[in-house]
Amino acid sequence: AIAFSQLGSPVLIIDADMRKPRIHKIFSGANGVGLSNFLSGNAELNSIIRQTKIPNLFYILSGPLPPNPSELLGSSLFKSMVESLGERFDHIVIDAPPILGFADSTVLSTSVDGTILVVQAGKTPRETLLRAKDVLSQVNARILGVVINRVNIRRGGYDGYGYYYYRYHYYYGEKSKREELPHIKKESVST
């Protein structure tokens, strides 16, 4: 979101994780009036959009935790809100709860242009990722890709994601150290 905003595009981040919201910790410190207020008819849309200190970057807090997040996110009001905001912002990034265990993310995936799965390096089992992909496929969600976070690029060896990032970093790192990457055996890296 920050990268898009730095290109001059107006960007909006929506905290749609109405179970364990976190966006307020990054920008405002308190989870005040937000998405749940708007979707339950207790706030106007313009009143919940806040601007960050970063030019072109805006956000909407989740608001108070409702008893029925999936219903609010699946409402026609949410869909029309996303369409309306799409006219004002070039990019909208929606943070959602984990896809497995809650219907919220699956419901959200039907109202957006695409979904990006976020997995933790070395922690998210391959089976979990495949199950999440299957769940999204069942509702015809468009999966744009996967982001692997918390990768330890200093970790060497053939022990997973870290190897790829370490080699990538080495190859594109210091000019004096640039060299062609060695061939990587498929069976030597776990995914």
PDB file of C-alpha atoms in Angstrom:
ATOM      1  CA  ALA A   1       0.000   0.000   0.000  1.00  0.00           C
ATOM      2  CA  ILE A   2       2.808   2.396   0.860  1.00  0.00           C
ATOM      3  CA  ALA A   3       4.638   1.586  -2.378  1.00  0.00           C
ATOM      4  CA  PHE A   4       1.526   2.352  -4.442  1.00  0.00           C
ATOM      5  CA  SER A   5       0.932   5.590  -2.534  1.00  0.00           C
ATOM      6  CA  GLN A   6       4.528   6.686  -3.152  1.00  0.00           C
ATOM      7  CA  LEU A   7       3.838   6.387  -6.886  1.00  0.00           C
ATOM      8  CA  GLY A   8       1.190   9.087  -6.465  1.00  0.00           C
ATOM      9  CA  SER A   9      -1.828   6.786  -6.451  1.00  0.00           C
ATOM     10  CA  PRO A  10      -4.475   7.310  -3.773  1.00  0.00           C
ATOM     11  CA  VAL A  11      -4.525   4.096  -1.721  1.00  0.00           C
ATOM     12  CA  LEU A  12      -6.956   2.923   0.944  1.00  0.00           C
ATOM     13  CA  ILE A  13      -6.334   0.210   3.539  1.00  0.00           C
ATOM     14  CA  ILE A  14      -9.463  -1.316   5.078  1.00  0.00           C
ATOM     15  CA  ASP A  15      -9.180  -3.311   8.284  1.00  0.00           C
ATOM     16  CA  ALA A  16     -11.846  -5.939   7.647  1.00  0.00           C
ATOM     17  CA  ASP A  17     -10.477  -8.242  10.331  1.00  0.00           C
ATOM     18  CA  MET A  18     -13.312  -7.672  12.766  1.00  0.00           C
ATOM     19  CA  ARG A  19     -12.105 -10.499  14.992  1.00  0.00           C
ATOM     20  CA  LYS A  20      -8.535  -9.402  15.749  1.00  0.00           C
ATOM     21  CA  PRO A  21      -7.994  -5.981  14.108  1.00  0.00           C
ATOM     22  CA  ARG A  22      -4.466  -4.590  13.890  1.00  0.00           C
ATOM     23  CA  ILE A  23      -4.440  -1.589  11.538  1.00  0.00           C
ATOM     24  CA  HIS A  24      -5.228   0.782  14.413  1.00  0.00           C
ATOM     25  CA  LYS A  25      -1.975  -0.262  16.122  1.00  0.00           C
ATOM     26  CA  ILE A  26      -0.030   0.864  13.069  1.00  0.00           C
ATOM     27  CA  PHE A  27      -1.719   4.211  12.440  1.00  0.00           C
ATOM     28  CA  SER A  28      -3.809   5.523  15.309  1.00  0.00           C
ATOM     29  CA  GLY A  29      -3.242   3.533  18.487  1.00  0.00           C
ATOM     30  CA  ALA A  30      -6.956   3.052  19.189  1.00  0.00           C
ATOM     31  CA  ASN A  31      -9.638   1.152  17.323  1.00  0.00           C
ATOM     32  CA  GLY A  32     -12.321   3.826  17.110  1.00  0.00           C
ATOM     33  CA  VAL A  33     -15.260   4.316  14.793  1.00  0.00           C
ATOM     34  CA  GLY A  34     -14.793   2.281  11.639  1.00  0.00           C
ATOM     35  CA  LEU A  35     -16.078  -0.317   9.209  1.00  0.00           C
ATOM     36  CA  SER A  36     -18.422  -2.103  11.599  1.00  0.00           C
ATOM     37  CA  ASN A  37     -20.049   1.220  12.494  1.00  0.00           C
ATOM     38  CA  PHE A  38     -20.659   2.036   8.830  1.00  0.00           C
ATOM     39  CA  LEU A  39     -21.945  -1.430   7.918  1.00  0.00           C
ATOM     40  CA  SER A  40     -24.355  -1.429  10.859  1.00  0.00           C
ATOM     41  CA  GLY A  41     -25.720   1.992   9.885  1.00  0.00           C
ATOM     42  CA  ASN A  42     -24.093   3.970  12.704  1.00  0.00           C
ATOM     43  CA  ALA A  43     -21.624   6.085  10.709  1.00  0.00           C
ATOM     44  CA  GLU A  44     -21.275   7.806   7.349  1.00  0.00           C
ATOM     45  CA  LEU A  45     -18.641   6.478   4.947  1.00  0.00           C
ATOM     46  CA  ASN A  46     -16.686   9.738   4.720  1.00  0.00           C
ATOM     47  CA  SER A  47     -16.466   9.954   8.512  1.00  0.00           C
ATOM     48  CA  ILE A  48     -14.570   6.660   8.832  1.00  0.00           C
ATOM     49  CA  ILE A  49     -11.888   7.352   6.195  1.00  0.00           C
ATOM     50  CA  ARG A  50      -8.704   8.652   7.803  1.00  0.00           C
ATOM     51  CA  GLN A  51      -5.532   9.979   6.261  1.00  0.00           C
ATOM     52  CA  THR A  52      -2.083   8.821   7.329  1.00  0.00           C
ATOM     53  CA  LYS A  53       1.059  10.957   7.526  1.00  0.00           C
ATOM     54  CA  ILE A  54       2.113   9.276   4.274  1.00  0.00           C
ATOM     55  CA  PRO A  55       0.845  11.250   1.258  1.00  0.00           C
ATOM     56  CA  ASN A  56      -1.924   9.472  -0.692  1.00  0.00           C
ATOM     57  CA  LEU A  57      -2.366   6.747   1.959  1.00  0.00           C
ATOM     58  CA  PHE A  58      -5.702   6.464   3.778  1.00  0.00           C
ATOM     59  CA  TYR A  59      -7.254   3.836   6.045  1.00  0.00           C
ATOM     60  CA  ILE A  60     -10.494   2.629   7.592  1.00  0.00           C
ATOM     61  CA  LEU A  61     -10.389   1.022  11.037  1.00  0.00           C
ATOM     62  CA  SER A  62     -12.383  -2.127  11.749  1.00  0.00           C
ATOM     63  CA  GLY A  63     -14.427  -0.402  14.430  1.00  0.00           C
ATOM     64  CA  PRO A  64     -15.962  -2.170  17.440  1.00  0.00           C
ATOM     65  CA  LEU A  65     -15.990  -5.958  17.137  1.00  0.00           C
ATOM     66  CA  PRO A  66     -19.458  -7.038  15.984  1.00  0.00           C
ATOM     67  CA  PRO A  67     -21.126 -10.378  16.767  1.00  0.00           C
ATOM     68  CA  ASN A  68     -21.671 -11.065  13.039  1.00  0.00           C
ATOM     69  CA  PRO A  69     -18.622 -10.049  10.958  1.00  0.00           C
ATOM     70  CA  SER A  70     -19.342 -12.452   8.074  1.00  0.00           C
ATOM     71  CA  GLU A  71     -22.869 -11.106   7.663  1.00  0.00           C
ATOM     72  CA  LEU A  72     -21.655  -7.501   7.586  1.00  0.00           C
ATOM     73  CA  LEU A  73     -18.874  -8.296   5.087  1.00  0.00           C
ATOM     74  CA  GLY A  74     -21.264 -10.254   2.862  1.00  0.00           C
ATOM     75  CA  SER A  75     -23.877  -7.515   2.798  1.00  0.00           C
ATOM     76  CA  SER A  76     -24.878  -5.599  -0.300  1.00  0.00           C
ATOM     77  CA  LEU A  77     -23.863  -2.440   1.607  1.00  0.00           C
ATOM     78  CA  PHE A  78     -20.266  -3.699   1.805  1.00  0.00           C
ATOM     79  CA  LYS A  79     -20.218  -4.461  -1.929  1.00  0.00           C
ATOM     80  CA  SER A  80     -21.609  -1.040  -2.828  1.00  0.00           C
ATOM     81  CA  MET A  81     -19.125   0.578  -0.432  1.00  0.00           C
ATOM     82  CA  VAL A  82     -16.204  -1.136  -2.199  1.00  0.00           C
ATOM     83  CA  GLU A  83     -17.554  -0.003  -5.589  1.00  0.00           C
ATOM     84  CA  SER A  84     -17.947   3.575  -4.354  1.00  0.00           C
ATOM     85  CA  LEU A  85     -14.469   3.627  -2.821  1.00  0.00           C
ATOM     86  CA  GLY A  86     -13.075   2.210  -6.077  1.00  0.00           C
ATOM     87  CA  GLU A  87     -14.069   5.459  -7.769  1.00  0.00           C
ATOM     88  CA  ARG A  88     -12.031   7.488  -5.253  1.00  0.00           C
ATOM     89  CA  PHE A  89      -8.977   5.271  -4.767  1.00  0.00           C
ATOM     90  CA  ASP A  90      -6.713   3.648  -7.346  1.00  0.00           C
ATOM     91  CA  HIS A  91      -5.911   0.757  -4.987  1.00  0.00           C
ATOM     92  CA  ILE A  92      -7.804  -0.698  -2.045  1.00  0.00           C
ATOM     93  CA  VAL A  93      -6.030  -3.167   0.241  1.00  0.00           C
ATOM     94  CA  ILE A  94      -8.302  -5.105   2.574  1.00  0.00           C
ATOM     95  CA  ASP A  95      -6.822  -6.868   5.593  1.00  0.00           C
ATOM     96  CA  ALA A  96      -8.833  -9.944   6.555  1.00  0.00           C
ATOM     97  CA  PRO A  97      -8.666 -12.727   9.148  1.00  0.00           C
ATOM     98  CA  PRO A  98      -7.177 -16.151   8.344  1.00  0.00           C
ATOM     99  CA  ILE A  99      -9.084 -17.902   5.582  1.00  0.00           C
ATOM    100  CA  LEU A 100      -9.361 -21.216   7.403  1.00  0.00           C
ATOM    101  CA  GLY A 101     -11.591 -21.208  10.451  1.00  0.00           C
ATOM    102  CA  PHE A 102     -13.657 -18.142   9.513  1.00  0.00           C
ATOM    103  CA  ALA A 103     -16.000 -17.426   6.612  1.00  0.00           C
ATOM    104  CA  ASP A 104     -15.033 -13.717   6.561  1.00  0.00           C
ATOM    105  CA  SER A 105     -12.155 -13.959   4.070  1.00  0.00           C
ATOM    106  CA  THR A 106     -14.075 -16.277   1.759  1.00  0.00           C
ATOM    107  CA  VAL A 107     -17.006 -13.861   1.780  1.00  0.00           C
ATOM    108  CA  LEU A 108     -14.659 -10.921   1.130  1.00  0.00           C
ATOM    109  CA  SER A 109     -12.970 -12.691  -1.783  1.00  0.00           C
ATOM    110  CA  THR A 110     -16.229 -12.554  -3.747  1.00  0.00           C
ATOM    111  CA  SER A 111     -16.395  -8.741  -3.477  1.00  0.00           C
ATOM    112  CA  VAL A 112     -12.867  -7.869  -4.611  1.00  0.00           C
ATOM    113  CA  ASP A 113     -10.809  -8.029  -7.809  1.00  0.00           C
ATOM    114  CA  GLY A 114      -8.233 -10.404  -6.354  1.00  0.00           C
ATOM    115  CA  THR A 115      -6.902 -12.116  -3.262  1.00  0.00           C
ATOM    116  CA  ILE A 116      -3.342 -12.436  -2.005  1.00  0.00           C
ATOM    117  CA  LEU A 117      -2.578 -15.203   0.471  1.00  0.00           C
ATOM    118  CA  VAL A 118      -0.083 -14.329   3.207  1.00  0.00           C
ATOM    119  CA  VAL A 119       1.847 -17.176   4.790  1.00  0.00           C
ATOM    120  CA  GLN A 120       4.555 -17.270   7.425  1.00  0.00           C
ATOM    121  CA  ALA A 121       7.850 -18.774   6.275  1.00  0.00           C
ATOM    122  CA  GLY A 122       8.684 -22.005   8.023  1.00  0.00           C
ATOM    123  CA  LYS A 123       5.388 -22.018   9.970  1.00  0.00           C
ATOM    124  CA  THR A 124       2.536 -22.378   7.481  1.00  0.00           C
ATOM    125  CA  PRO A 125       2.335 -26.027   6.398  1.00  0.00           C
ATOM    126  CA  ARG A 126       1.997 -26.679   2.679  1.00  0.00           C
ATOM    127  CA  GLU A 127      -1.276 -28.540   3.328  1.00  0.00           C
ATOM    128  CA  THR A 128      -2.748 -25.437   4.981  1.00  0.00           C
ATOM    129  CA  LEU A 129      -1.838 -23.294   1.998  1.00  0.00           C
ATOM    130  CA  LEU A 130      -3.332 -25.825  -0.422  1.00  0.00           C
ATOM    131  CA  ARG A 131      -6.522 -26.027   1.659  1.00  0.00           C
ATOM    132  CA  ALA A 132      -6.830 -22.220   1.641  1.00  0.00           C
ATOM    133  CA  LYS A 133      -6.388 -22.242  -2.142  1.00  0.00           C
ATOM    134  CA  ASP A 134      -9.119 -24.880  -2.459  1.00  0.00           C
ATOM    135  CA  VAL A 135     -11.520 -22.866  -0.295  1.00  0.00           C
ATOM    136  CA  LEU A 136     -10.979 -19.777  -2.449  1.00  0.00           C
ATOM    137  CA  SER A 137     -11.318 -21.802  -5.660  1.00  0.00           C
ATOM    138  CA  GLN A 138     -14.707 -23.095  -4.513  1.00  0.00           C
ATOM    139  CA  VAL A 139     -16.086 -19.529  -4.541  1.00  0.00           C
ATOM    140  CA  ASN A 140     -14.267 -18.631  -7.790  1.00  0.00           C
ATOM    141  CA  ALA A 141     -11.987 -16.151  -6.052  1.00  0.00           C
ATOM    142  CA  ARG A 142      -9.172 -14.776  -8.168  1.00  0.00           C
ATOM    143  CA  ILE A 143      -5.894 -15.575  -6.425  1.00  0.00           C
ATOM    144  CA  LEU A 144      -3.254 -13.023  -7.398  1.00  0.00           C
ATOM    145  CA  GLY A 145      -0.388 -14.675  -5.548  1.00  0.00           C
ATOM    146  CA  VAL A 146       1.236 -15.502  -2.254  1.00  0.00           C
ATOM    147  CA  VAL A 147       3.296 -13.308   0.054  1.00  0.00           C
ATOM    148  CA  ILE A 148       5.736 -15.124   2.308  1.00  0.00           C
ATOM    149  CA  ASN A 149       6.486 -13.050   5.388  1.00  0.00           C
ATOM    150  CA  ARG A 150       9.013 -13.346   8.208  1.00  0.00           C
ATOM    151  CA  VAL A 151      11.634 -14.879   5.940  1.00  0.00           C
ATOM    152  CA  ASN A 152      15.066 -15.102   7.512  1.00  0.00           C
ATOM    153  CA  ILE A 153      17.346 -14.234   4.583  1.00  0.00           C
ATOM    154  CA  ARG A 154      20.451 -14.793   6.698  1.00  0.00           C
ATOM    155  CA  ARG A 155      19.589 -18.447   7.234  1.00  0.00           C
ATOM    156  CA  GLY A 156      21.669 -20.565   4.894  1.00  0.00           C
ATOM    157  CA  GLY A 157      21.379 -24.098   3.647  1.00  0.00           C
ATOM    158  CA  TYR A 158      18.624 -25.906   1.867  1.00  0.00           C
ATOM    159  CA  ASP A 159      16.018 -25.520   4.594  1.00  0.00           C
ATOM    160  CA  GLY A 160      13.124 -23.834   2.835  1.00  0.00           C
ATOM    161  CA  TYR A 161      12.155 -20.363   1.749  1.00  0.00           C
ATOM    162  CA  GLY A 162      15.162 -18.714   3.365  1.00  0.00           C
ATOM    163  CA  TYR A 163      17.454 -20.354   0.831  1.00  0.00           C
ATOM    164  CA  TYR A 164      15.710 -18.739  -2.121  1.00  0.00           C
ATOM    165  CA  TYR A 165      15.792 -15.308  -0.529  1.00  0.00           C
ATOM    166  CA  TYR A 166      19.386 -15.697   0.577  1.00  0.00           C
ATOM    167  CA  ARG A 167      20.485 -16.638  -2.930  1.00  0.00           C
ATOM    168  CA  TYR A 168      18.384 -13.852  -4.486  1.00  0.00           C
ATOM    169  CA  HIS A 169      19.870 -11.332  -2.079  1.00  0.00           C
ATOM    170  CA  TYR A 170      23.393 -12.592  -2.809  1.00  0.00           C
ATOM    171  CA  TYR A 171      22.898 -12.447  -6.569  1.00  0.00           C
ATOM    172  CA  TYR A 172      21.440  -8.941  -6.601  1.00  0.00           C
ATOM    173  CA  GLY A 173      23.426  -7.700  -3.620  1.00  0.00           C
ATOM    174  CA  GLU A 174      26.834  -6.048  -3.739  1.00  0.00           C
ATOM    175  CA  LYS A 175      28.080  -5.336  -7.232  1.00  0.00           C
ATOM    176  CA  SER A 176      31.419  -7.009  -6.546  1.00  0.00           C
ATOM    177  CA  LYS A 177      29.688 -10.249  -5.510  1.00  0.00           C
ATOM    178  CA  ARG A 178      27.294 -10.563  -8.463  1.00  0.00           C
ATOM    179  CA  GLU A 179      27.599 -13.862 -10.228  1.00  0.00           C
ATOM    180  CA  GLU A 180      25.381 -16.341 -11.919  1.00  0.00           C
ATOM    181  CA  LEU A 181      23.235 -18.372  -9.564  1.00  0.00           C
ATOM    182  CA  PRO A 182      24.097 -22.061  -9.366  1.00  0.00           C
ATOM    183  CA  HIS A 183      21.558 -24.605 -10.535  1.00  0.00           C
ATOM    184  CA  ILE A 184      19.165 -25.473  -7.693  1.00  0.00           C
ATOM    185  CA  LYS A 185      18.081 -29.088  -7.444  1.00  0.00           C
ATOM    186  CA  LYS A 186      14.315 -29.321  -7.169  1.00  0.00           C
ATOM    187  CA  GLU A 187      14.333 -31.958  -4.444  1.00  0.00           C
ATOM    188  CA  SER A 188      16.774 -29.991  -2.270  1.00  0.00           C
ATOM    189  CA  VAL A 189      14.324 -27.217  -1.334  1.00  0.00           C
ATOM    190  CA  SER A 190      11.124 -27.826   0.607  1.00  0.00           C
ATOM    191  CA  THR A 191       8.091 -25.670  -0.153  1.00  0.00           C
TER     192      THR A 191
END
